[in-house]
Each structure stands twice: as C-alpha cells, then as structure tokens.
GROMACS .gro file of C-alpha atoms in nm:
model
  160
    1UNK     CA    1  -0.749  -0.464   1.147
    2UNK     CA    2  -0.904  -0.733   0.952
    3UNK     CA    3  -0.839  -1.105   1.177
    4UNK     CA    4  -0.800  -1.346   0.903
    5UNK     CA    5  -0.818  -1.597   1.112
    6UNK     CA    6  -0.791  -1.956   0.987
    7UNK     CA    7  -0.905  -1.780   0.636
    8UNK     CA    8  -0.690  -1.820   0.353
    9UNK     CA    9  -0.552  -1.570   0.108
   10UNK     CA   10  -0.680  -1.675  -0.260
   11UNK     CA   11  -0.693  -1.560  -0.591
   12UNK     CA   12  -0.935  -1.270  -0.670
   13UNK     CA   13  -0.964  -1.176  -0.306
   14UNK     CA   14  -0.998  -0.805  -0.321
   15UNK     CA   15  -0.963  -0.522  -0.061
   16UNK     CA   16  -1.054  -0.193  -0.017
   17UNK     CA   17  -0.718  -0.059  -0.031
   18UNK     CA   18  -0.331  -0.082  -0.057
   19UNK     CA   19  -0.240  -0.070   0.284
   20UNK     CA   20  -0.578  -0.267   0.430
   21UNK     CA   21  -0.411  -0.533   0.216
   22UNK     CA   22  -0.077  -0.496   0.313
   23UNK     CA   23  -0.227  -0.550   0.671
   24UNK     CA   24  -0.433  -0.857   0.623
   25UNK     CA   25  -0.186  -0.987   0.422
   26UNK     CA   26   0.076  -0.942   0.680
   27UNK     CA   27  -0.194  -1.068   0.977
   28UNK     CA   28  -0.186  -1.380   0.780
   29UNK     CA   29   0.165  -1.488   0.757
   30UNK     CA   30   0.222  -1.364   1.124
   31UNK     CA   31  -0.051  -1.613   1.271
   32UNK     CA   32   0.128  -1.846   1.024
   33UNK     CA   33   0.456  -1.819   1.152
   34UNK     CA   34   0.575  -1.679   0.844
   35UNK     CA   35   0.803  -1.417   0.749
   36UNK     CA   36   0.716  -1.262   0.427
   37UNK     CA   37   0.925  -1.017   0.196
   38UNK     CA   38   0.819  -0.762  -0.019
   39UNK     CA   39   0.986  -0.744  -0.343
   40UNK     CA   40   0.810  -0.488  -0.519
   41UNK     CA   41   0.542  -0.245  -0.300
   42UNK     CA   42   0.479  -0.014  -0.521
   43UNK     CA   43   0.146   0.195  -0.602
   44UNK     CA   44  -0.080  -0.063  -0.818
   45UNK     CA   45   0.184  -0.355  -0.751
   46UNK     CA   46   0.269  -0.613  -0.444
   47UNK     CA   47   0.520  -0.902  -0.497
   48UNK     CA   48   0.546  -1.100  -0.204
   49UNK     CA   49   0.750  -1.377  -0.128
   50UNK     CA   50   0.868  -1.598   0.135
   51UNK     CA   51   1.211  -1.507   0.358
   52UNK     CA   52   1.307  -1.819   0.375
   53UNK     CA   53   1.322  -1.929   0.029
   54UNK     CA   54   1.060  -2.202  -0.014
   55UNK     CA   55   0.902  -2.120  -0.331
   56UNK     CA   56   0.580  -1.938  -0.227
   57UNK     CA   57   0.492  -1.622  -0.389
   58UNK     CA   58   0.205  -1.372  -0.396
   59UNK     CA   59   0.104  -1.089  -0.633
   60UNK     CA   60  -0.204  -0.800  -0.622
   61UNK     CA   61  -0.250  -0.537  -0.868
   62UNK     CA   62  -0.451  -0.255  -0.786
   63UNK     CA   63  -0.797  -0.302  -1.026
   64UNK     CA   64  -0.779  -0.031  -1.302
   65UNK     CA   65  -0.584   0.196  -1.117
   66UNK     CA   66  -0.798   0.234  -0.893
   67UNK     CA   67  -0.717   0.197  -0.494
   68UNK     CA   68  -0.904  -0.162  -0.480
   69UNK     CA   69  -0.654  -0.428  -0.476
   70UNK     CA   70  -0.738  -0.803  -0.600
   71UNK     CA   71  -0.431  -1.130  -0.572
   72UNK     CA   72  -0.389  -1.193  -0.871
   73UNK     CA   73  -0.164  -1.486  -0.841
   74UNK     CA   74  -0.048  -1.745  -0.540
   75UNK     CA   75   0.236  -1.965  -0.633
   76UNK     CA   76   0.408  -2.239  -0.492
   77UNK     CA   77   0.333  -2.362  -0.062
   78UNK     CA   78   0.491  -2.268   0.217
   79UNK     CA   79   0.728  -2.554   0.344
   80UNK     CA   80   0.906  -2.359   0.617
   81UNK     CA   81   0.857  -2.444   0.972
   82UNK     CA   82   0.632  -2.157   1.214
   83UNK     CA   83   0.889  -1.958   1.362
   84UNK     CA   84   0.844  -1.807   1.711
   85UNK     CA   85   1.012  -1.491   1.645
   86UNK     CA   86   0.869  -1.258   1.352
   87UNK     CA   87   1.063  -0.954   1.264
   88UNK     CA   88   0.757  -0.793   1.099
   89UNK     CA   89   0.579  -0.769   1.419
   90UNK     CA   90   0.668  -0.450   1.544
   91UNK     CA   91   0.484  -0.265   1.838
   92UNK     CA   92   0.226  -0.116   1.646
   93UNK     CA   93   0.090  -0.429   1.496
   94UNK     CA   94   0.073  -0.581   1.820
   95UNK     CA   95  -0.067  -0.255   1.986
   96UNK     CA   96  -0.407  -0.356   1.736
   97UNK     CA   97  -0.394  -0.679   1.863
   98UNK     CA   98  -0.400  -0.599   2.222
   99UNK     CA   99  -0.656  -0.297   2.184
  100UNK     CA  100  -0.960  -0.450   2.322
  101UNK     CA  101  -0.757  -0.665   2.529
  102UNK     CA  102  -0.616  -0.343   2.698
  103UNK     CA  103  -0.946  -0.152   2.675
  104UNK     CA  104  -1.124  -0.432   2.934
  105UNK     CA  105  -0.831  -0.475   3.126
  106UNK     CA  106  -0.660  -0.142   3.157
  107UNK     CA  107  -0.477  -0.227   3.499
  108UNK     CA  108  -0.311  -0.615   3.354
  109UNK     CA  109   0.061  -0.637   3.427
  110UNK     CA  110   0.241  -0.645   3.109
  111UNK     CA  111   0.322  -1.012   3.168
  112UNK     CA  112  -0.026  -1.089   3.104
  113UNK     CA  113  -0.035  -0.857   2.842
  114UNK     CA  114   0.268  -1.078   2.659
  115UNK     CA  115   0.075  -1.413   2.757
  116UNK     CA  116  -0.204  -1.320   2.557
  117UNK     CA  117   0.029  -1.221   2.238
  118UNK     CA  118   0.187  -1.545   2.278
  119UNK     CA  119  -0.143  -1.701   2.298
  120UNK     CA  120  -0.287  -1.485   1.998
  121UNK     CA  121  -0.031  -1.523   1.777
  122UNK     CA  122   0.204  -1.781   1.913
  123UNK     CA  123   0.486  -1.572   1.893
  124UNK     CA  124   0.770  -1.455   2.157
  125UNK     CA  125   0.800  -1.080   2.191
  126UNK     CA  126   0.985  -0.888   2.443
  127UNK     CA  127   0.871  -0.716   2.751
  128UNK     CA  128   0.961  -0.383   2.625
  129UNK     CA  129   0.842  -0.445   2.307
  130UNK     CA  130   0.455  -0.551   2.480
  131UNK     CA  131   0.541  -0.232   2.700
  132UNK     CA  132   0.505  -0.008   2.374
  133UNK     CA  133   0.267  -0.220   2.197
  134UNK     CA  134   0.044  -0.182   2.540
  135UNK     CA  135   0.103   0.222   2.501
  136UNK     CA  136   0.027   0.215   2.156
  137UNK     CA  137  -0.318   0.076   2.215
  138UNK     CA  138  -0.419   0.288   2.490
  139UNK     CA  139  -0.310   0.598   2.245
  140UNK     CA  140  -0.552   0.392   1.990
  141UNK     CA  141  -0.846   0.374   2.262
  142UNK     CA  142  -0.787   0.744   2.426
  143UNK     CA  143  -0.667   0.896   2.090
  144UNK     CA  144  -0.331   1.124   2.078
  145UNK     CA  145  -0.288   1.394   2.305
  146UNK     CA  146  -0.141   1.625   2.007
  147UNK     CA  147  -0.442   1.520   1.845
  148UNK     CA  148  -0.696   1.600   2.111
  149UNK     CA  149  -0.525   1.972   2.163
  150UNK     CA  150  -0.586   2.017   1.790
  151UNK     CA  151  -0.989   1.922   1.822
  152UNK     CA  152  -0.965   2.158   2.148
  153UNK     CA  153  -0.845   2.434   1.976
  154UNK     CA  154  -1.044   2.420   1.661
  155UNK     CA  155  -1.389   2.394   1.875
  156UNK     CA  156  -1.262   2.728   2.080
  157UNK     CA  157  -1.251   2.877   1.683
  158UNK     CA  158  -1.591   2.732   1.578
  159UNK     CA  159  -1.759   2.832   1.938
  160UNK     CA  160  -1.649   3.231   1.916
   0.00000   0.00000   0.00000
C-alpha cells in the first residue's frame, strides 16, 4: 500500500487503479484522523465526503473509461477534530501496516504490536483487533495455506 505520508491528495493526481485509489485515499484520511464516506463508488465514479459533516468533498473519475483514476475535484477543508477511533480501519488495513513490522519481529507481543499502530497512525485499536491484523500480515508474508496447496498441486501436474 501506497504511505501517503504527509502528501496531500490534489487535483489531477492519478492512480493506477480503482481500488489502489480507494486505498491511498483511505491511508490518507486515516493518518488524518478522518472518517470519510463514500457516496457514490461506482465503476468510473468516487464521491467522497466527510462523516462528520464539515463541508469537504472529493471526486475521481476513471480517465476515458479506462481503469486509471484522476481527482477531479477537492472541495471545501476539513474542520473536524482527529479522532482516535476510525471505523474504516479494519484488520486488514492494519495487517499492511504492520507487515514489515511483523516480518522483523515475528516473536513481539501483541502489545507492542498495538504500540506501534498507535504510533503509526495515532489511532486506538483493540487487542483482538491487532491480534487479527498481526495474523493477517503473517498470511501476507507466508502467503495462504489454501493458496500454497493449490501451487503444490499444480507443480505435481506440470512435473508428471
């Protein structure tokens, strides 16, 4: 996942795709503190506003129908304060976060493991929440098991 940073969004950014937008998009208002909404997420649309009701708003269009997506327009600022709890942030989201966190430091406790998303992101999660997220990217690093049987079983085709 793309780390935005302390990189704005702006108008005529484009991405690669739909959803590698959705991401960065969604990266950004998390280490912002902000919730976003989606009010339209369709195919060659996003509409984006705020939850809280200030009078920011965001939309992409996909560039000729194809799967590049450029913002098109930014309205309006945030004026709502950084909240500490972010309902977008579910465990895969912070499973990327944690990934090479978890991949030098396979052993942590997942206390440290919710130190450094509170650190990261300056967010409060819960325990079981990091416990899922810290699954999640040690799926990411190993791959899936269902997915490693497949590979198994196709080379034992290819081989004889």
């Amino acid at each position: 996942m793309m780390n935005m940073g302390e990189e704005d969004l702006a108008m005529g950014m484009k991405f690669e795709t739909r959803p590698k937008f959705r991401d960065v998009m969604m990266d950004w208002a998390v280490r912002r503190g902000w919730d976003l909404k989606l009010v339209k997420n369709e195919k060659h649309l996003i509409l984006a506003t705020c939850k809280n009701e200030c009078n920011w708003k965001l939309r992409a269009y996909s560039i000729m129908k194809s799967t590049t997506f450029q913002i098109k327009s930014i309205r309006g600022e945030h004026t709502c304060a950084h909240k500490v709890e972010n309902k977008q942030v579910n465990y895969k989201y912070i499973g990327k976060i944690l990934e090479s966190f978890v991949r030098d430091n396979t052993n942590e406790s997942l206390q440290s493991s919710k130190n450094k998303v509170r650190r990261e992101l300056q967010i409060e999660v819960s325990t079981h929440k990091v416990n899922r997220a810290k699954k999640h990217a040690l799926e990411l690093i190993r791959g899936d098991v269902k997915e490693q049987y497949t590979i198994q079983g196709f080379m034992t085709t290819v081989i004889q």
